Amino acid sequence: MTVLAIETSCDETAVAILRGRDDDSGHELLASEVASQVAAHEKYGGIVPEIASRNHLIYAPRLLDRAASAAKIGLTDIDAFAATSGPGLASSLMIGASIAKGLAIGFGKPYLAINHLEGHLLSPFFGGEDGGEQIRPNVSLIVSGGHTMLVLVRGLADYQLIGHTVDDAAGEAFDKVAKMLGLGYPGGPEIEKRARDGDPNRFDLPRSILNSENFSFSGLKTAVRYLLPKIGGEERRLTQTPYNLDERVSSDLCASFQQAIIDVLMAKTIAAARKCHVDLVTVSGGVSCNQELRRQLSEACSRKGFEFKSAEPWLCTDNAAMIAFAALLRLQAGCESQVTEEIDPNLKVA
Ligand code: KG4
Ligand code: ZN
């Protein structure tokens, strides 16, 4: 069973080809191509939907060609075509879904509409070289640019939402704070880099709604905004660097901000794992590339008696391999979608 998946939910165009073993015991990744649009959106400090969808239209056919030649197969050898059908930007989702539907119709093969969040939450089970681990019950923390949520995963397609962000997602908070500091986009990796030499205890930033299962990061972002004029000298609105921060202050602020996010993510994840009586905690999504988050969450889990599993760093940010993995598992479980299935920018995972 060989699946081709297309991911175009946001600003990453991606195509992957994944082959399942005949006895369903695992898989082999034949190709995974990602075209990043970071450079096209960087100067705007965020994603411009119109630019994203135009670029998907340009990149997707090229990536299809590249993936097929990397996999050394033709599109006629593909057994099913999958695409991310939500959540995401409508104009971006439409491109990948339309191409996958067209291929499925043209080659007379099944089509699978895959939830992007399911792709993230299954990615810790993708495995290594001879990958494809059995999905086990777990509490899954999904932390990306668009989402921050805790989901109880009982098995494939059996998910229950525990908590979600009521305002900004963790990645969004990283991106917005990075923008205030005049750092590049996406902000997460930039803040992580600066935070390495910083003192996480220098600035006292809020850990919001710790008594709730939901998340809120906009108060933290606002706290940084109010702190900046007090520690950054004059505001320089007309330049790329809005605040004239000293290197040390900037590193300490990045470390303090990053730690505030990590503390909240850790506390709520451990509380959810306890409440749901699972043995395993998983983490996925772009923010889970953050080494400090991975280290601290892993240590907290082992202190509290939970096994910890994170997606491989290359699978954390948006890619099509995780979409192909979800599609392959669904196909093996006998699921298919109708080609009439619409994309849904607000698609829920549970
Ligand atoms: O999962 P993803 O690629 O896209 C969405 O589905 O949203 O996540 C992108 C987000 C961005 O907000 C980016 O700043 C954040 O992940 N991110 C990080 C790191 N690498 C990426 N945040 C913190 N630390 C990182 N190392
Ligand atoms: Zn994502």
PDB file of N, CA and C in Angstrom, residues 146-241:
ATOM      1  N   GLY A 146      -0.485  27.559  15.123  1.00  0.00           N
ATOM      2  CA  GLY A 146      -1.920  27.820  15.105  1.00  0.00           C
ATOM      3  C   GLY A 146      -2.668  27.178  16.257  1.00  0.00           C
ATOM      4  N   HIS A 147      -2.060  26.208  16.923  1.00  0.00           N
ATOM      5  CA  HIS A 147      -2.794  25.442  17.934  1.00  0.00           C
ATOM      6  C   HIS A 147      -1.962  25.144  19.167  1.00  0.00           C
ATOM      7  N   THR A 148      -2.637  25.138  20.298  1.00  0.00           N
ATOM      8  CA  THR A 148      -2.053  24.595  21.518  1.00  0.00           C
ATOM      9  C   THR A 148      -3.168  23.800  22.153  1.00  0.00           C
ATOM     10  N   MET A 149      -3.017  22.500  22.235  1.00  0.00           N
ATOM     11  CA  MET A 149      -4.101  21.700  22.813  1.00  0.00           C
ATOM     12  C   MET A 149      -3.589  20.417  23.439  1.00  0.00           C
ATOM     13  N   LEU A 150      -4.397  19.935  24.364  1.00  0.00           N
ATOM     14  CA  LEU A 150      -4.143  18.639  24.980  1.00  0.00           C
ATOM     15  C   LEU A 150      -5.266  17.716  24.560  1.00  0.00           C
ATOM     16  N   VAL A 151      -4.887  16.545  24.063  1.00  0.00           N
ATOM     17  CA  VAL A 151      -5.880  15.593  23.552  1.00  0.00           C
ATOM     18  C   VAL A 151      -5.614  14.235  24.188  1.00  0.00           C
ATOM     19  N   LEU A 152      -6.674  13.599  24.645  1.00  0.00           N
ATOM     20  CA  LEU A 152      -6.538  12.214  25.088  1.00  0.00           C
ATOM     21  C   LEU A 152      -6.681  11.337  23.848  1.00  0.00           C
ATOM     22  N   VAL A 153      -5.626  10.571  23.552  1.00  0.00           N
ATOM     23  CA  VAL A 153      -5.638   9.671  22.391  1.00  0.00           C
ATOM     24  C   VAL A 153      -5.875   8.256  22.929  1.00  0.00           C
ATOM     25  N   ARG A 154      -7.032   7.692  22.612  1.00  0.00           N
ATOM     26  CA  ARG A 154      -7.302   6.313  23.073  1.00  0.00           C
ATOM     27  C   ARG A 154      -6.809   5.315  22.031  1.00  0.00           C
ATOM     28  N   GLY A 155      -6.777   5.728  20.789  1.00  0.00           N
ATOM     29  CA  GLY A 155      -6.329   4.890  19.677  1.00  0.00           C
ATOM     30  C   GLY A 155      -6.553   5.696  18.412  1.00  0.00           C
ATOM     31  N   LEU A 156      -6.301   5.071  17.260  1.00  0.00           N
ATOM     32  CA  LEU A 156      -6.488   5.776  15.990  1.00  0.00           C
ATOM     33  C   LEU A 156      -7.934   6.252  15.858  1.00  0.00           C
ATOM     34  N   ALA A 157      -8.108   7.523  15.548  1.00  0.00           N
ATOM     35  CA  ALA A 157      -9.420   8.139  15.318  1.00  0.00           C
ATOM     36  C   ALA A 157     -10.302   8.149  16.561  1.00  0.00           C
ATOM     37  N   ASP A 158      -9.710   7.950  17.731  1.00  0.00           N
ATOM     38  CA  ASP A 158     -10.481   7.972  18.978  1.00  0.00           C
ATOM     39  C   ASP A 158      -9.854   9.016  19.907  1.00  0.00           C
ATOM     40  N   TYR A 159     -10.269  10.249  19.721  1.00  0.00           N
ATOM     41  CA  TYR A 159      -9.625  11.367  20.395  1.00  0.00           C
ATOM     42  C   TYR A 159     -10.627  12.157  21.238  1.00  0.00           C
ATOM     43  N   GLN A 160     -10.144  12.667  22.367  1.00  0.00           N
ATOM     44  CA  GLN A 160     -11.006  13.516  23.202  1.00  0.00           C
ATOM     45  C   GLN A 160     -10.231  14.773  23.592  1.00  0.00           C
ATOM     46  N   LEU A 161     -10.835  15.917  23.302  1.00  0.00           N
ATOM     47  CA  LEU A 161     -10.165  17.185  23.619  1.00  0.00           C
ATOM     48  C   LEU A 161     -10.190  17.416  25.129  1.00  0.00           C
ATOM     49  N   ILE A 162      -9.024  17.718  25.691  1.00  0.00           N
ATOM     50  CA  ILE A 162      -8.954  18.013  27.130  1.00  0.00           C
ATOM     51  C   ILE A 162      -8.921  19.527  27.343  1.00  0.00           C
ATOM     52  N   GLY A 163      -8.087  20.207  26.580  1.00  0.00           N
ATOM     53  CA  GLY A 163      -7.989  21.658  26.732  1.00  0.00           C
ATOM     54  C   GLY A 163      -7.373  22.267  25.483  1.00  0.00           C
ATOM     55  N   HIS A 164      -7.654  23.529  25.271  1.00  0.00           N
ATOM     56  CA  HIS A 164      -7.108  24.212  24.095  1.00  0.00           C
ATOM     57  C   HIS A 164      -6.862  25.675  24.460  1.00  0.00           C
ATOM     58  N   THR A 165      -6.200  26.397  23.574  1.00  0.00           N
ATOM     59  CA  THR A 165      -5.924  27.795  23.900  1.00  0.00           C
ATOM     60  C   THR A 165      -7.171  28.652  23.682  1.00  0.00           C
ATOM     61  N   VAL A 166      -7.396  29.582  24.595  1.00  0.00           N
ATOM     62  CA  VAL A 166      -8.561  30.455  24.450  1.00  0.00           C
ATOM     63  C   VAL A 166      -8.181  31.733  23.688  1.00  0.00           C
ATOM     64  N   ASP A 167      -6.889  31.925  23.435  1.00  0.00           N
ATOM     65  CA  ASP A 167      -6.475  33.098  22.633  1.00  0.00           C
ATOM     66  C   ASP A 167      -5.288  32.708  21.745  1.00  0.00           C
ATOM     67  N   ASP A 168      -4.097  33.184  22.065  1.00  0.00           N
ATOM     68  CA  ASP A 168      -2.941  32.885  21.207  1.00  0.00           C
ATOM     69  C   ASP A 168      -2.456  31.455  21.417  1.00  0.00           C
ATOM     70  N   ALA A 169      -1.969  30.835  20.342  1.00  0.00           N
ATOM     71  CA  ALA A 169      -1.278  29.551  20.468  1.00  0.00           C
ATOM     72  C   ALA A 169       0.146  29.829  20.949  1.00  0.00           C
ATOM     73  N   ALA A 170       0.791  28.798  21.505  1.00  0.00           N
ATOM     74  CA  ALA A 170       2.151  28.989  22.027  1.00  0.00           C
ATOM     75  C   ALA A 170       3.091  29.508  20.932  1.00  0.00           C
ATOM     76  N   GLY A 171       3.019  28.913  19.745  1.00  0.00           N
ATOM     77  CA  GLY A 171       3.892  29.328  18.649  1.00  0.00           C
ATOM     78  C   GLY A 171       3.617  30.768  18.224  1.00  0.00           C
ATOM     79  N   GLU A 172       2.337  31.119  18.248  1.00  0.00           N
ATOM     80  CA  GLU A 172       1.932  32.481  17.894  1.00  0.00           C
ATOM     81  C   GLU A 172       2.539  33.477  18.895  1.00  0.00           C
ATOM     82  N   ALA A 173       2.532  33.101  20.189  1.00  0.00           N
ATOM     83  CA  ALA A 173       3.125  33.964  21.206  1.00  0.00           C
ATOM     84  C   ALA A 173       4.627  34.108  20.956  1.00  0.00           C
ATOM     85  N   PHE A 174       5.301  33.018  20.621  1.00  0.00           N
ATOM     86  CA  PHE A 174       6.738  33.089  20.282  1.00  0.00           C
ATOM     87  C   PHE A 174       6.930  34.056  19.105  1.00  0.00           C
ATOM     88  N   ASP A 175       6.079  33.909  18.073  1.00  0.00           N
ATOM     89  CA  ASP A 175       6.245  34.732  16.867  1.00  0.00           C
ATOM     90  C   ASP A 175       5.996  36.209  17.161  1.00  0.00           C
ATOM     91  N   LYS A 176       4.952  36.491  17.981  1.00  0.00           N
ATOM     92  CA  LYS A 176       4.621  37.898  18.254  1.00  0.00           C
ATOM     93  C   LYS A 176       5.664  38.565  19.144  1.00  0.00           C
ATOM     94  N   VAL A 177       6.145  37.829  20.138  1.00  0.00           N
ATOM     95  CA  VAL A 177       7.165  38.407  21.017  1.00  0.00           C
ATOM     96  C   VAL A 177       8.465  38.615  20.221  1.00  0.00           C
ATOM     97  N   ALA A 178       8.787  37.664  19.346  1.00  0.00           N
ATOM     98  CA  ALA A 178       9.989  37.817  18.518  1.00  0.00           C
ATOM     99  C   ALA A 178       9.878  39.069  17.654  1.00  0.00           C
ATOM    100  N   LYS A 179       8.677  39.313  17.152  1.00  0.00           N
ATOM    101  CA  LYS A 179       8.465  40.498  16.314  1.00  0.00           C
ATOM    102  C   LYS A 179       8.689  41.781  17.126  1.00  0.00           C
ATOM    103  N   MET A 180       8.166  41.784  18.373  1.00  0.00           N
ATOM    104  CA  MET A 180       8.379  42.961  19.245  1.00  0.00           C
ATOM    105  C   MET A 180       9.861  43.206  19.486  1.00  0.00           C
ATOM    106  N   LEU A 181      10.636  42.107  19.535  1.00  0.00           N
ATOM    107  CA  LEU A 181      12.072  42.233  19.826  1.00  0.00           C
ATOM    108  C   LEU A 181      12.889  42.471  18.563  1.00  0.00           C
ATOM    109  N   GLY A 182      12.174  42.544  17.422  1.00  0.00           N
ATOM    110  CA  GLY A 182      12.879  42.775  16.164  1.00  0.00           C
ATOM    111  C   GLY A 182      13.643  41.554  15.691  1.00  0.00           C
ATOM    112  N   LEU A 183      13.263  40.357  16.199  1.00  0.00           N
ATOM    113  CA  LEU A 183      13.918  39.121  15.750  1.00  0.00           C
ATOM    114  C   LEU A 183      13.188  38.614  14.514  1.00  0.00           C
ATOM    115  N   GLY A 184      13.751  37.644  13.840  1.00  0.00           N
ATOM    116  CA  GLY A 184      13.167  37.170  12.579  1.00  0.00           C
ATOM    117  C   GLY A 184      11.919  36.331  12.752  1.00  0.00           C
ATOM    118  N   TYR A 185      11.330  35.936  11.616  1.00  0.00           N
ATOM    119  CA  TYR A 185      10.165  35.068  11.597  1.00  0.00           C
ATOM    120  C   TYR A 185      10.557  33.741  10.947  1.00  0.00           C
ATOM    121  N   PRO A 186      10.125  32.557  11.406  1.00  0.00           N
ATOM    122  CA  PRO A 186       9.327  32.360  12.610  1.00  0.00           C
ATOM    123  C   PRO A 186      10.120  32.634  13.889  1.00  0.00           C
ATOM    124  N   GLY A 187       9.416  33.119  14.892  1.00  0.00           N
ATOM    125  CA  GLY A 187      10.079  33.625  16.090  1.00  0.00           C
ATOM    126  C   GLY A 187      10.602  32.562  17.037  1.00  0.00           C
ATOM    127  N   GLY A 188       9.961  31.375  17.042  1.00  0.00           N
ATOM    128  CA  GLY A 188      10.341  30.342  18.007  1.00  0.00           C
ATOM    129  C   GLY A 188      11.827  30.012  17.996  1.00  0.00           C
ATOM    130  N   PRO A 189      12.381  29.644  16.823  1.00  0.00           N
ATOM    131  CA  PRO A 189      13.802  29.282  16.796  1.00  0.00           C
ATOM    132  C   PRO A 189      14.703  30.452  17.196  1.00  0.00           C
ATOM    133  N   GLU A 190      14.298  31.685  16.830  1.00  0.00           N
ATOM    134  CA  GLU A 190      15.107  32.878  17.166  1.00  0.00           C
ATOM    135  C   GLU A 190      15.129  33.092  18.675  1.00  0.00           C
ATOM    136  N   ILE A 191      13.961  32.971  19.311  1.00  0.00           N
ATOM    137  CA  ILE A 191      13.892  33.166  20.768  1.00  0.00           C
ATOM    138  C   ILE A 191      14.675  32.053  21.469  1.00  0.00           C
ATOM    139  N   GLU A 192      14.525  30.822  20.968  1.00  0.00           N
ATOM    140  CA  GLU A 192      15.260  29.709  21.590  1.00  0.00           C
ATOM    141  C   GLU A 192      16.772  29.961  21.533  1.00  0.00           C
ATOM    142  N   LYS A 193      17.248  30.450  20.388  1.00  0.00           N
ATOM    143  CA  LYS A 193      18.680  30.708  20.218  1.00  0.00           C
ATOM    144  C   LYS A 193      19.169  31.722  21.269  1.00  0.00           C
ATOM    145  N   ARG A 194      18.424  32.841  21.387  1.00  0.00           N
ATOM    146  CA  ARG A 194      18.818  33.880  22.352  1.00  0.00           C
ATOM    147  C   ARG A 194      18.698  33.396  23.786  1.00  0.00           C
ATOM    148  N   ALA A 195      17.664  32.577  24.038  1.00  0.00           N
ATOM    149  CA  ALA A 195      17.384  32.137  25.409  1.00  0.00           C
ATOM    150  C   ALA A 195      18.508  31.271  25.968  1.00  0.00           C
ATOM    151  N   ARG A 196      19.308  30.663  25.061  1.00  0.00           N
ATOM    152  CA  ARG A 196      20.359  29.732  25.509  1.00  0.00           C
ATOM    153  C   ARG A 196      21.326  30.369  26.502  1.00  0.00           C
ATOM    154  N   ASP A 197      21.656  31.658  26.273  1.00  0.00           N
ATOM    155  CA  ASP A 197      22.607  32.320  27.186  1.00  0.00           C
ATOM    156  C   ASP A 197      21.882  33.171  28.216  1.00  0.00           C
ATOM    157  N   GLY A 198      20.565  33.067  28.267  1.00  0.00           N
ATOM    158  CA  GLY A 198      19.827  33.984  29.146  1.00  0.00           C
ATOM    159  C   GLY A 198      19.487  33.393  30.502  1.00  0.00           C
ATOM    160  N   ASP A 199      19.059  34.304  31.397  1.00  0.00           N
ATOM    161  CA  ASP A 199      18.655  33.895  32.741  1.00  0.00           C
ATOM    162  C   ASP A 199      17.121  33.811  32.785  1.00  0.00           C
ATOM    163  N   PRO A 200      16.569  32.600  32.909  1.00  0.00           N
ATOM    164  CA  PRO A 200      15.109  32.449  32.869  1.00  0.00           C
ATOM    165  C   PRO A 200      14.400  33.033  34.092  1.00  0.00           C
ATOM    166  N   ASN A 201      15.180  33.382  35.144  1.00  0.00           N
ATOM    167  CA  ASN A 201      14.556  33.939  36.352  1.00  0.00           C
ATOM    168  C   ASN A 201      14.666  35.454  36.437  1.00  0.00           C
ATOM    169  N   ARG A 202      15.256  36.080  35.423  1.00  0.00           N
ATOM    170  CA  ARG A 202      15.495  37.527  35.524  1.00  0.00           C
ATOM    171  C   ARG A 202      14.187  38.317  35.529  1.00  0.00           C
ATOM    172  N   PHE A 203      13.251  37.976  34.661  1.00  0.00           N
ATOM    173  CA  PHE A 203      11.991  38.724  34.589  1.00  0.00           C
ATOM    174  C   PHE A 203      10.831  37.845  35.037  1.00  0.00           C
ATOM    175  N   ASP A 204      10.001  38.425  35.894  1.00  0.00           N
ATOM    176  CA  ASP A 204       8.890  37.687  36.476  1.00  0.00           C
ATOM    177  C   ASP A 204       7.662  37.832  35.563  1.00  0.00           C
ATOM    178  N   LEU A 205       7.441  36.839  34.727  1.00  0.00           N
ATOM    179  CA  LEU A 205       6.336  36.909  33.760  1.00  0.00           C
ATOM    180  C   LEU A 205       5.201  35.963  34.181  1.00  0.00           C
ATOM    181  N   PRO A 206       3.962  36.284  33.808  1.00  0.00           N
ATOM    182  CA  PRO A 206       2.823  35.497  34.313  1.00  0.00           C
ATOM    183  C   PRO A 206       2.734  34.084  33.740  1.00  0.00           C
ATOM    184  N   ARG A 207       2.271  33.154  34.585  1.00  0.00           N
ATOM    185  CA  ARG A 207       1.926  31.781  34.173  1.00  0.00           C
ATOM    186  C   ARG A 207       0.395  31.749  34.262  1.00  0.00           C
ATOM    187  N   SER A 208      -0.260  31.996  33.124  1.00  0.00           N
ATOM    188  CA  SER A 208      -1.704  32.260  33.227  1.00  0.00           C
ATOM    189  C   SER A 208      -2.577  31.014  33.287  1.00  0.00           C
ATOM    190  N   ILE A 209      -3.735  31.190  33.858  1.00  0.00           N
ATOM    191  CA  ILE A 209      -4.806  30.209  34.109  1.00  0.00           C
ATOM    192  C   ILE A 209      -4.302  28.786  34.408  1.00  0.00           C
ATOM    193  N   LEU A 210      -3.415  28.717  35.406  1.00  0.00           N
ATOM    194  CA  LEU A 210      -2.870  27.407  35.774  1.00  0.00           C
ATOM    195  C   LEU A 210      -3.930  26.473  36.351  1.00  0.00           C
ATOM    196  N   ASN A 211      -5.034  27.061  36.840  1.00  0.00           N
ATOM    197  CA  ASN A 211      -6.086  26.225  37.435  1.00  0.00           C
ATOM    198  C   ASN A 211      -7.084  25.697  36.400  1.00  0.00           C
ATOM    199  N   SER A 212      -6.855  26.005  35.111  1.00  0.00           N
ATOM    200  CA  SER A 212      -7.782  25.564  34.066  1.00  0.00           C
ATOM    201  C   SER A 212      -7.097  24.523  33.177  1.00  0.00           C
ATOM    202  N   GLU A 213      -7.899  23.755  32.438  1.00  0.00           N
ATOM    203  CA  GLU A 213      -7.301  22.815  31.482  1.00  0.00           C
ATOM    204  C   GLU A 213      -6.992  23.520  30.159  1.00  0.00           C
ATOM    205  N   ASN A 214      -7.573  24.705  29.982  1.00  0.00           N
ATOM    206  CA  ASN A 214      -7.295  25.484  28.775  1.00  0.00           C
ATOM    207  C   ASN A 214      -6.009  26.292  28.932  1.00  0.00           C
ATOM    208  N   PHE A 215      -5.571  26.862  27.821  1.00  0.00           N
ATOM    209  CA  PHE A 215      -4.354  27.682  27.815  1.00  0.00           C
ATOM    210  C   PHE A 215      -4.700  29.112  27.446  1.00  0.00           C
ATOM    211  N   SER A 216      -3.896  30.063  27.922  1.00  0.00           N
ATOM    212  CA  SER A 216      -4.026  31.447  27.481  1.00  0.00           C
ATOM    213  C   SER A 216      -2.627  32.051  27.471  1.00  0.00           C
ATOM    214  N   PHE A 217      -2.196  32.555  26.317  1.00  0.00           N
ATOM    215  CA  PHE A 217      -0.858  33.133  26.238  1.00  0.00           C
ATOM    216  C   PHE A 217      -0.859  34.616  25.886  1.00  0.00           C
ATOM    217  N   SER A 218      -2.061  35.201  25.710  1.00  0.00           N
ATOM    218  CA  SER A 218      -2.043  36.606  25.288  1.00  0.00           C
ATOM    219  C   SER A 218      -1.648  37.522  26.453  1.00  0.00           C
ATOM    220  N   GLY A 219      -1.950  37.102  27.703  1.00  0.00           N
ATOM    221  CA  GLY A 219      -1.548  37.907  28.869  1.00  0.00           C
ATOM    222  C   GLY A 219      -0.029  37.951  28.983  1.00  0.00           C
ATOM    223  N   LEU A 220       0.600  36.845  28.684  1.00  0.00           N
ATOM    224  CA  LEU A 220       2.069  36.761  28.734  1.00  0.00           C
ATOM    225  C   LEU A 220       2.675  37.700  27.688  1.00  0.00           C
ATOM    226  N   LYS A 221       2.088  37.658  26.503  1.00  0.00           N
ATOM    227  CA  LYS A 221       2.551  38.527  25.405  1.00  0.00           C
ATOM    228  C   LYS A 221       2.387  40.007  25.800  1.00  0.00           C
ATOM    229  N   THR A 222       1.247  40.340  26.406  1.00  0.00           N
ATOM    230  CA  THR A 222       0.990  41.728  26.825  1.00  0.00           C
ATOM    231  C   THR A 222       1.961  42.129  27.939  1.00  0.00           C
ATOM    232  N   ALA A 223       2.255  41.181  28.842  1.00  0.00           N
ATOM    233  CA  ALA A 223       3.205  41.486  29.924  1.00  0.00           C
ATOM    234  C   ALA A 223       4.566  41.851  29.330  1.00  0.00           C
ATOM    235  N   VAL A 224       4.976  41.123  28.277  1.00  0.00           N
ATOM    236  CA  VAL A 224       6.263  41.440  27.624  1.00  0.00           C
ATOM    237  C   VAL A 224       6.174  42.825  26.989  1.00  0.00           C
ATOM    238  N   ARG A 225       5.033  43.104  26.347  1.00  0.00           N
ATOM    239  CA  ARG A 225       4.852  44.409  25.690  1.00  0.00           C
ATOM    240  C   ARG A 225       4.998  45.562  26.683  1.00  0.00           C
ATOM    241  N   TYR A 226       4.401  45.413  27.883  1.00  0.00           N
ATOM    242  CA  TYR A 226       4.483  46.469  28.902  1.00  0.00           C
ATOM    243  C   TYR A 226       5.861  46.556  29.542  1.00  0.00           C
ATOM    244  N   LEU A 227       6.537  45.427  29.567  1.00  0.00           N
ATOM    245  CA  LEU A 227       7.868  45.393  30.180  1.00  0.00           C
ATOM    246  C   LEU A 227       8.905  46.086  29.278  1.00  0.00           C
ATOM    247  N   LEU A 228       8.730  45.930  27.975  1.00  0.00           N
ATOM    248  CA  LEU A 228       9.747  46.411  27.031  1.00  0.00           C
ATOM    249  C   LEU A 228      10.159  47.881  27.195  1.00  0.00           C
ATOM    250  N   PRO A 229       9.192  48.809  27.274  1.00  0.00           N
ATOM    251  CA  PRO A 229       9.633  50.209  27.412  1.00  0.00           C
ATOM    252  C   PRO A 229      10.401  50.452  28.706  1.00  0.00           C
ATOM    253  N   LYS A 230      10.122  49.620  29.719  1.00  0.00           N
ATOM    254  CA  LYS A 230      10.806  49.824  31.008  1.00  0.00           C
ATOM    255  C   LYS A 230      12.246  49.326  30.965  1.00  0.00           C
ATOM    256  N   ILE A 231      12.523  48.363  30.106  1.00  0.00           N
ATOM    257  CA  ILE A 231      13.870  47.772  30.101  1.00  0.00           C
ATOM    258  C   ILE A 231      14.637  48.038  28.809  1.00  0.00           C
ATOM    259  N   GLY A 232      13.926  48.620  27.823  1.00  0.00           N
ATOM    260  CA  GLY A 232      14.561  48.688  26.505  1.00  0.00           C
ATOM    261  C   GLY A 232      14.954  50.068  26.053  1.00  0.00           C
ATOM    262  N   GLY A 233      14.931  51.037  26.936  1.00  0.00           N
ATOM    263  CA  GLY A 233      15.265  52.383  26.494  1.00  0.00           C
ATOM    264  C   GLY A 233      14.160  52.914  25.598  1.00  0.00           C
ATOM    265  N   GLU A 234      14.539  53.755  24.657  1.00  0.00           N
ATOM    266  CA  GLU A 234      13.516  54.400  23.834  1.00  0.00           C
ATOM    267  C   GLU A 234      12.916  53.430  22.811  1.00  0.00           C
ATOM    268  N   GLU A 235      11.651  53.654  22.478  1.00  0.00           N
ATOM    269  CA  GLU A 235      10.994  52.842  21.473  1.00  0.00           C
ATOM    270  C   GLU A 235      11.367  53.403  20.103  1.00  0.00           C
ATOM    271  N   ARG A 236      11.691  52.521  19.148  1.00  0.00           N
ATOM    272  CA  ARG A 236      12.092  53.000  17.822  1.00  0.00           C
ATOM    273  C   ARG A 236      11.125  52.443  16.795  1.00  0.00           C
ATOM    274  N   ARG A 237       9.988  53.076  16.677  1.00  0.00           N
ATOM    275  CA  ARG A 237       8.902  52.546  15.866  1.00  0.00           C
ATOM    276  C   ARG A 237       9.244  52.401  14.384  1.00  0.00           C
ATOM    277  N   LEU A 238      10.100  53.273  13.874  1.00  0.00           N
ATOM    278  CA  LEU A 238      10.303  53.280  12.431  1.00  0.00           C
ATOM    279  C   LEU A 238      11.439  52.380  11.958  1.00  0.00           C
ATOM    280  N   THR A 239      12.026  51.652  12.884  1.00  0.00           N
ATOM    281  CA  THR A 239      13.110  50.777  12.452  1.00  0.00           C
ATOM    282  C   THR A 239      12.690  49.324  12.588  1.00  0.00           C
ATOM    283  N   GLN A 240      13.494  48.436  12.044  1.00  0.00           N
ATOM    284  CA  GLN A 240      13.219  46.997  12.120  1.00  0.00           C
ATOM    285  C   GLN A 240      13.273  46.504  13.561  1.00  0.00           C
ATOM    286  N   THR A 241      14.111  47.145  14.387  1.00  0.00           N
ATOM    287  CA  THR A 241      14.243  46.744  15.784  1.00  0.00           C
ATOM    288  C   THR A 241      13.446  47.721  16.641  1.00  0.00           C
TER     289      THR A 241
END
